[in-house]
């Protein structure tokens, strides 16, 4: 495809592919800005790019939602142009030797819950919560978590009438088995409670390094799903969260206590982690584990060392939200982290690569 897409976007090079088609690095020829371009053949068996673009349009303006730059038909392709984002949380987890500190996990938890809360407020479930579908931003947004991949998202409520979808059973598993809620494994129609439960599994995955139902050896995919279900259902929450703060047990007990149509108390879920953050004496300084690996001179809470690295005083804060920092300090930290990310990870790892209709990571 040699001509400009949408009259102003030029394809640079292919950076990924998946069930949806192909992904390219692109550039806005008017501004020089890099973008991500998804191409889906119009004759694909299960087209979803048009649906996903509608979700992007509906969610536009929300914090941590990539901007939709353009969508349309070019040659024999459906084409969607969105923001180019930074590494996924799975990329960063791997970079940090597959274990994240409590401080980093708590700084992420607040944003993950907020992203799902926003999607729910717009009437949609994500239904595929996993580390690969949360990406860090670039440049001045390098500390902001973005939620991506809406191919499996589902409308659960009419925004005008507020009518909720009906309770159903005997549903096939939709999403990624590793992080799916217990009710999803049991074939129950997903609702808001399932997205928040899945976030809990993501957080524990980061803390533990793995989940007990990973790596189960079976013959068929159905047998794998059955084994994962059995292991997940039979593992007490207290055992799953053993050696970690009791707030994680409280989180899961709350999520599993919700009824099908219940609206989760997102503020409560964020508050229990914020209170833990304060009690642990952590500083909300944007110094994630991957920052420390790139800049080993910095240690947690070491203001003096950070000044030498970033050339500015870091405002000390024991709580949330982000506005506890001066804007200049936040900008410098974000730019520094962005620069480290660009060095660490190849461009093909920086963008979302897959939107399969049904995925399983084992």
Short mmCIF file of C-alpha atoms in Angstrom, two decimals:
data_model
loop_
_atom_site.label_atom_id
_atom_site.label_comp_id
_atom_site.label_asym_id
_atom_site.label_seq_id
_atom_site.Cartn_x
_atom_site.Cartn_y
_atom_site.Cartn_z
CA UNK A 1 0.00 0.00 0.00
CA UNK A 2 2.07 2.90 -1.34
CA UNK A 3 -0.40 5.77 -1.16
CA UNK A 4 -1.22 7.77 1.95
CA UNK A 5 -3.82 6.31 4.30
CA UNK A 6 -6.53 8.79 5.13
CA UNK A 7 -4.62 11.34 3.11
CA UNK A 8 -1.85 11.80 5.68
CA UNK A 9 -0.55 8.52 7.15
CA UNK A 10 2.34 6.69 5.49
CA UNK A 11 3.26 3.10 6.27
CA UNK A 12 6.87 2.76 7.42
CA UNK A 13 7.38 -0.94 8.11
CA UNK A 14 5.62 -4.02 9.36
CA UNK A 15 6.02 -4.54 13.09
CA UNK A 16 3.61 -7.35 13.86
CA UNK A 17 0.85 -9.67 12.77
CA UNK A 18 -1.94 -11.69 14.30
CA UNK A 19 -5.37 -13.10 13.67
CA UNK A 20 -6.62 -9.58 12.88
CA UNK A 21 -4.16 -9.07 10.04
CA UNK A 22 -1.01 -6.96 10.10
CA UNK A 23 0.36 -4.12 12.18
CA UNK A 24 2.60 -1.38 10.82
CA UNK A 25 4.57 1.49 12.18
CA UNK A 26 3.25 4.56 10.41
CA UNK A 27 3.97 8.25 10.32
CA UNK A 28 1.77 11.31 9.97
CA UNK A 29 3.43 13.05 7.01
CA UNK A 30 2.01 16.40 8.11
CA UNK A 31 3.40 16.32 11.66
CA UNK A 32 6.10 13.63 11.58
CA UNK A 33 4.38 11.84 14.46
CA UNK A 34 4.65 8.05 14.70
CA UNK A 35 1.43 6.04 14.81
CA UNK A 36 0.34 2.40 14.84
CA UNK A 37 -1.61 1.17 11.80
CA UNK A 38 -3.71 -2.00 11.87
CA UNK A 39 -4.61 -3.62 8.55
CA UNK A 40 -7.33 -6.26 8.30
CA UNK A 41 -8.21 -7.89 4.95
CA UNK A 42 -11.83 -7.11 4.11
CA UNK A 43 -12.36 -10.79 3.27
CA UNK A 44 -11.15 -12.04 6.65
CA UNK A 45 -13.31 -14.81 8.11
CA UNK A 46 -14.07 -13.05 11.39
CA UNK A 47 -13.67 -9.29 10.83
CA UNK A 48 -13.43 -7.27 14.01
CA UNK A 49 -11.51 -4.10 13.20
CA UNK A 50 -14.67 -2.15 12.38
CA UNK A 51 -16.18 -3.19 15.72
CA UNK A 52 -12.99 -2.32 17.58
CA UNK A 53 -12.83 1.10 15.91
CA UNK A 54 -16.36 1.81 17.12
CA UNK A 55 -15.25 0.99 20.66
CA UNK A 56 -12.29 3.35 20.32
CA UNK A 57 -14.64 6.11 19.17
CA UNK A 58 -17.05 5.49 22.03
CA UNK A 59 -14.26 5.51 24.62
CA UNK A 60 -12.40 8.54 23.23
CA UNK A 61 -11.42 11.12 25.83
CA UNK A 62 -10.97 8.70 28.69
CA UNK A 63 -7.68 8.60 30.56
CA UNK A 64 -5.56 5.72 29.31
CA UNK A 65 -7.57 5.25 26.10
CA UNK A 66 -5.47 5.44 22.89
CA UNK A 67 -6.61 8.05 20.42
CA UNK A 68 -8.26 6.80 17.26
CA UNK A 69 -6.60 8.80 14.47
CA UNK A 70 -8.47 7.32 11.49
CA UNK A 71 -10.53 4.36 10.37
CA UNK A 72 -11.66 3.45 6.88
CA UNK A 73 -11.30 1.26 3.82
CA UNK A 74 -8.09 1.39 1.79
CA UNK A 75 -7.62 -0.96 -1.18
CA UNK A 76 -8.73 -4.35 0.15
CA UNK A 77 -8.13 -3.58 3.81
CA UNK A 78 -9.97 -2.21 6.78
CA UNK A 79 -7.48 0.21 8.31
CA UNK A 80 -7.32 1.65 11.80
CA UNK A 81 -4.76 4.25 12.87
CA UNK A 82 -4.19 4.76 16.60
CA UNK A 83 -1.56 6.16 18.96
CA UNK A 84 1.77 4.39 19.06
CA UNK A 85 2.20 3.26 22.65
CA UNK A 86 5.02 1.99 24.83
CA UNK A 87 5.80 -1.49 26.19
CA UNK A 88 3.12 -3.74 27.64
CA UNK A 89 3.10 -4.72 31.30
CA UNK A 90 4.01 -8.24 30.15
CA UNK A 91 7.10 -6.83 28.38
CA UNK A 92 8.10 -4.95 31.52
CA UNK A 93 7.39 -7.96 33.74
CA UNK A 94 9.78 -10.01 31.60
CA UNK A 95 12.37 -7.22 31.66
CA UNK A 96 12.20 -7.26 35.47
CA UNK A 97 12.97 -11.01 35.56
CA UNK A 98 9.31 -11.92 35.98
CA UNK A 99 8.75 -10.47 39.42
CA UNK A 100 7.50 -7.02 40.42
CA UNK A 101 7.77 -5.34 43.80
CA UNK A 102 4.77 -4.54 45.98
CA UNK A 103 5.35 -0.83 45.40
CA UNK A 104 5.27 -1.15 41.61
CA UNK A 105 2.22 -3.44 41.71
CA UNK A 106 0.30 -0.99 43.91
CA UNK A 107 1.17 1.95 41.65
CA UNK A 108 -0.15 -0.07 38.71
CA UNK A 109 -3.23 -1.39 40.53
CA UNK A 110 -4.76 2.05 40.93
CA UNK A 111 -4.57 2.68 37.19
CA UNK A 112 -5.76 -0.78 36.14
CA UNK A 113 -8.89 -0.50 38.26
CA UNK A 114 -9.52 3.01 36.93
CA UNK A 115 -9.23 1.87 33.30
CA UNK A 116 -11.79 -0.88 33.78
CA UNK A 117 -14.03 1.46 35.75
CA UNK A 118 -14.07 3.88 32.82
CA UNK A 119 -14.93 1.17 30.29
CA UNK A 120 -17.76 0.00 32.54
CA UNK A 121 -19.04 3.58 32.87
CA UNK A 122 -19.38 3.63 29.08
CA UNK A 123 -21.45 0.45 29.13
CA UNK A 124 -18.82 -2.12 28.08
CA UNK A 125 -16.93 -5.03 29.61
CA UNK A 126 -13.38 -5.67 28.43
CA UNK A 127 -13.46 -9.47 28.89
CA UNK A 128 -9.77 -10.05 28.16
CA UNK A 129 -7.91 -8.51 31.07
CA UNK A 130 -4.24 -9.56 30.92
CA UNK A 131 -0.80 -7.88 31.16
CA UNK A 132 -0.42 -7.82 27.35
CA UNK A 133 -3.49 -5.58 27.07
CA UNK A 134 -2.13 -2.84 29.31
CA UNK A 135 0.56 -0.68 27.69
CA UNK A 136 2.58 2.22 29.04
CA UNK A 137 2.49 5.47 27.13
CA UNK A 138 5.38 7.26 25.47
CA UNK A 139 6.96 10.66 26.01
CA UNK A 140 5.07 12.75 28.55
CA UNK A 141 2.64 9.87 29.03
CA UNK A 142 5.31 7.29 29.84
CA UNK A 143 3.89 6.64 33.32
CA UNK A 144 0.29 6.34 32.19
CA UNK A 145 -1.23 2.90 31.71
CA UNK A 146 -3.36 2.41 28.58
CA UNK A 147 -5.94 -0.31 28.09
CA UNK A 148 -6.07 -1.79 24.58
CA UNK A 149 -7.57 -4.58 22.48
CA UNK A 150 -11.34 -4.26 22.53
CA UNK A 151 -11.98 -7.15 20.16
CA UNK A 152 -13.72 -9.17 22.89
CA UNK A 153 -15.41 -6.22 24.61
CA UNK A 154 -19.16 -6.59 25.10
CA UNK A 155 -21.95 -4.16 25.85
CA UNK A 156 -23.45 -5.14 29.19
CA UNK A 157 -25.90 -2.28 29.66
CA UNK A 158 -27.87 0.22 27.62
CA UNK A 159 -26.65 3.72 28.51
CA UNK A 160 -30.12 5.22 28.07
CA UNK A 161 -32.32 2.63 29.77
CA UNK A 162 -29.56 1.19 32.02
CA UNK A 163 -30.98 -2.26 31.31
CA UNK A 164 -28.43 -4.96 32.12
CA UNK A 165 -27.82 -7.99 29.90
CA UNK A 166 -29.55 -11.12 31.23
CA UNK A 167 -27.91 -13.78 33.35
CA UNK A 168 -26.97 -16.84 31.30
CA UNK A 169 -25.12 -20.09 31.81
CA UNK A 170 -23.37 -22.65 29.61
CA UNK A 171 -21.25 -19.97 27.93
CA UNK A 172 -17.93 -20.81 26.31
CA UNK A 173 -14.84 -19.28 27.86
CA UNK A 174 -14.11 -15.87 26.37
CA UNK A 175 -10.75 -14.26 27.10
CA UNK A 176 -7.50 -15.66 28.48
CA UNK A 177 -7.87 -18.68 30.77
CA UNK A 178 -4.98 -17.72 33.04
CA UNK A 179 -6.71 -14.55 34.25
CA UNK A 180 -10.38 -15.51 33.78
CA UNK A 181 -12.70 -15.30 36.78
CA UNK A 182 -14.05 -18.42 38.44
CA UNK A 183 -17.56 -17.66 37.17
CA UNK A 184 -16.25 -17.33 33.62
CA UNK A 185 -14.72 -20.81 33.92
CA UNK A 186 -18.06 -22.11 35.18
CA UNK A 187 -19.78 -20.88 32.02
CA UNK A 188 -21.62 -17.93 33.53
CA UNK A 189 -22.20 -14.82 31.41
CA UNK A 190 -19.58 -12.20 32.24
CA UNK A 191 -20.41 -8.94 33.97
CA UNK A 192 -18.48 -6.16 35.69
CA UNK A 193 -17.43 -8.38 38.59
CA UNK A 194 -15.41 -10.59 36.25
CA UNK A 195 -13.20 -7.80 34.90
CA UNK A 196 -12.25 -6.69 38.41
CA UNK A 197 -11.56 -10.26 39.54
CA UNK A 198 -9.27 -10.69 36.53
CA UNK A 199 -7.31 -7.60 37.59
CA UNK A 200 -6.67 -9.35 40.90
CA UNK A 201 -5.10 -12.31 39.11
CA UNK A 202 -2.91 -9.96 37.07
CA UNK A 203 -1.66 -8.25 40.24
CA UNK A 204 -0.86 -11.57 41.93
CA UNK A 205 0.85 -12.81 38.77
CA UNK A 206 3.18 -9.81 39.01
CA UNK A 207 3.85 -10.34 42.73
CA UNK A 208 4.21 -14.13 42.69
CA UNK A 209 5.93 -14.47 39.33
CA UNK A 210 3.36 -17.03 38.21
CA UNK A 211 -0.06 -18.42 39.07
CA UNK A 212 -0.69 -21.98 40.35
CA UNK A 213 -2.65 -23.01 37.26
CA UNK A 214 0.12 -22.19 34.78
CA UNK A 215 1.95 -24.93 32.92
CA UNK A 216 -0.63 -27.69 33.39
CA UNK A 217 0.05 -30.48 30.88
CA UNK A 218 -2.94 -31.95 29.07
CA UNK A 219 -3.88 -33.28 25.65
CA UNK A 220 -6.56 -30.97 24.33
CA UNK A 221 -7.48 -27.34 24.85
CA UNK A 222 -10.71 -28.36 26.56
CA UNK A 223 -8.77 -30.55 28.97
CA UNK A 224 -6.50 -27.61 29.73
CA UNK A 225 -9.47 -25.37 30.44
CA UNK A 226 -10.94 -28.04 32.70
CA UNK A 227 -7.67 -28.45 34.61
CA UNK A 228 -7.29 -24.70 35.03
CA UNK A 229 -10.87 -24.43 36.26
CA UNK A 230 -10.34 -27.26 38.75
CA UNK A 231 -7.11 -25.75 40.07
CA UNK A 232 -8.48 -22.21 40.28
CA UNK A 233 -11.68 -23.25 42.05
CA UNK A 234 -9.85 -25.52 44.50
CA UNK A 235 -7.15 -22.99 45.46
CA UNK A 236 -8.31 -21.01 48.53
CA UNK A 237 -7.83 -17.26 48.22
CA UNK A 238 -5.76 -17.31 51.41
CA UNK A 239 -3.38 -19.83 49.84
CA UNK A 240 -3.21 -17.90 46.57
CA UNK A 241 -2.30 -14.72 48.46
CA UNK A 242 -0.06 -16.37 51.05
CA UNK A 243 2.91 -14.21 52.13
CA UNK A 244 1.32 -11.10 50.60
CA UNK A 245 -0.63 -8.37 52.43
CA UNK A 246 -4.17 -9.25 53.53
CA UNK A 247 -5.55 -6.52 51.26
CA UNK A 248 -5.23 -8.92 48.33
CA UNK A 249 -7.38 -11.48 50.16
CA UNK A 250 -9.92 -8.72 50.85
CA UNK A 251 -9.88 -7.75 47.17
CA UNK A 252 -10.74 -11.26 45.99
CA UNK A 253 -13.35 -11.89 48.66
CA UNK A 254 -15.07 -8.67 47.64
CA UNK A 255 -14.97 -9.46 43.90
CA UNK A 256 -16.34 -12.95 44.43
CA UNK A 257 -19.12 -11.65 46.68
CA UNK A 258 -20.59 -9.49 43.92
CA UNK A 259 -23.83 -10.56 42.29
CA UNK A 260 -24.25 -10.68 38.53
CA UNK A 261 -25.67 -7.16 38.07
CA UNK A 262 -23.81 -5.49 40.95
CA UNK A 263 -21.73 -2.41 40.25
CA UNK A 264 -18.31 -2.91 41.86
CA UNK A 265 -17.27 -0.30 44.40
CA UNK A 266 -14.19 0.77 42.46
CA UNK A 267 -13.38 3.47 45.02
CA UNK A 268 -13.27 0.87 47.78
CA UNK A 269 -11.00 -1.40 45.75
CA UNK A 270 -8.61 1.45 45.01
CA UNK A 271 -8.75 2.67 48.60
CA UNK A 272 -7.65 -0.63 50.15
CA UNK A 273 -4.55 -0.59 47.96
CA UNK A 274 -3.93 3.11 48.53
CA UNK A 275 -4.11 2.62 52.28
CA UNK A 276 -1.66 -0.27 52.01
CA UNK A 277 0.64 1.92 49.91
CA UNK A 278 0.65 4.60 52.62
CA UNK A 279 1.09 2.11 55.45
CA UNK A 280 4.13 0.61 53.72
CA UNK A 281 5.67 4.09 53.57
CA UNK A 282 6.08 4.07 49.79
CA UNK A 283 6.62 7.25 47.81
CA UNK A 284 4.51 7.82 44.71
CA UNK A 285 7.55 8.91 42.73
CA UNK A 286 7.05 7.09 39.41
CA UNK A 287 10.11 5.02 40.14
CA UNK A 288 8.94 1.61 38.95
CA UNK A 289 11.05 -1.54 39.08
CA UNK A 290 12.04 -1.09 35.44
CA UNK A 291 13.21 2.44 36.24
CA UNK A 292 15.56 1.05 38.90
CA UNK A 293 16.97 -1.51 36.47
CA UNK A 294 17.73 1.21 33.96
CA UNK A 295 18.99 3.67 36.58
CA UNK A 296 20.53 1.57 39.39
CA UNK A 297 21.83 4.74 41.06
CA UNK A 298 18.27 5.35 42.29
CA UNK A 299 16.97 3.52 45.33
CA UNK A 300 13.42 3.60 46.59
CA UNK A 301 12.82 6.83 48.47
CA UNK A 302 16.32 8.14 47.68
CA UNK A 303 15.57 11.72 46.79
CA UNK A 304 19.18 12.85 46.54
CA UNK A 305 20.18 10.18 44.04
CA UNK A 306 17.08 10.85 41.98
CA UNK A 307 17.99 14.54 41.82
CA UNK A 308 21.33 13.66 40.25
CA UNK A 309 19.70 11.43 37.66
CA UNK A 310 16.72 13.55 36.73
CA UNK A 311 18.09 17.02 37.46
CA UNK A 312 15.22 18.09 39.70
CA UNK A 313 13.92 17.69 43.20
CA UNK A 314 11.29 15.00 43.50
CA UNK A 315 8.28 16.04 45.51
CA UNK A 316 7.73 13.51 48.26
CA UNK A 317 4.24 12.08 48.45
CA UNK A 318 2.89 9.14 50.40
CA UNK A 319 -0.34 8.82 48.53
CA UNK A 320 -2.32 9.10 45.34
CA UNK A 321 -3.30 10.49 42.87
CA UNK A 322 -0.81 11.73 40.30
CA UNK A 323 -1.42 15.43 40.93
CA UNK A 324 0.69 15.22 44.10
CA UNK A 325 3.71 16.05 41.93
CA UNK A 326 4.67 19.29 40.32
CA UNK A 327 4.03 19.04 36.60
CA UNK A 328 7.65 19.76 35.75
CA UNK A 329 8.90 16.88 37.91
CA UNK A 330 6.38 14.49 36.42
CA UNK A 331 7.38 15.49 32.91
CA UNK A 332 11.08 14.92 33.54
CA UNK A 333 10.46 11.52 35.08
CA UNK A 334 8.20 10.46 32.24
CA UNK A 335 10.70 11.56 29.61
CA UNK A 336 13.52 9.72 31.37
CA UNK A 337 11.55 6.51 31.66
CA UNK A 338 10.43 6.79 28.05
CA UNK A 339 14.04 7.10 26.92
CA UNK A 340 14.95 3.99 28.90
CA UNK A 341 12.05 2.06 27.38
CA UNK A 342 13.09 2.97 23.85
CA UNK A 343 16.54 1.56 24.56
CA UNK A 344 15.25 -1.58 26.28
CA UNK A 345 12.59 -2.82 23.93
CA UNK A 346 12.50 -3.16 20.16
CA UNK A 347 9.71 -1.34 18.33
CA UNK A 348 7.99 -4.63 17.48
CA UNK A 349 7.46 -5.18 21.23
CA UNK A 350 6.10 -1.70 21.83
CA UNK A 351 2.76 -2.12 20.12
CA UNK A 352 -0.21 -4.47 20.56
CA UNK A 353 0.25 -7.50 18.33
CA UNK A 354 -2.76 -9.73 18.75
CA UNK A 355 -6.54 -9.50 19.00
CA UNK A 356 -7.46 -13.17 18.65
CA UNK A 357 -11.09 -14.03 19.28
CA UNK A 358 -10.04 -16.60 21.87
CA UNK A 359 -6.64 -16.67 23.51
CA UNK A 360 -4.94 -18.82 26.09
CA UNK A 361 -1.49 -18.32 27.56
CA UNK A 362 -0.17 -21.29 29.45
#
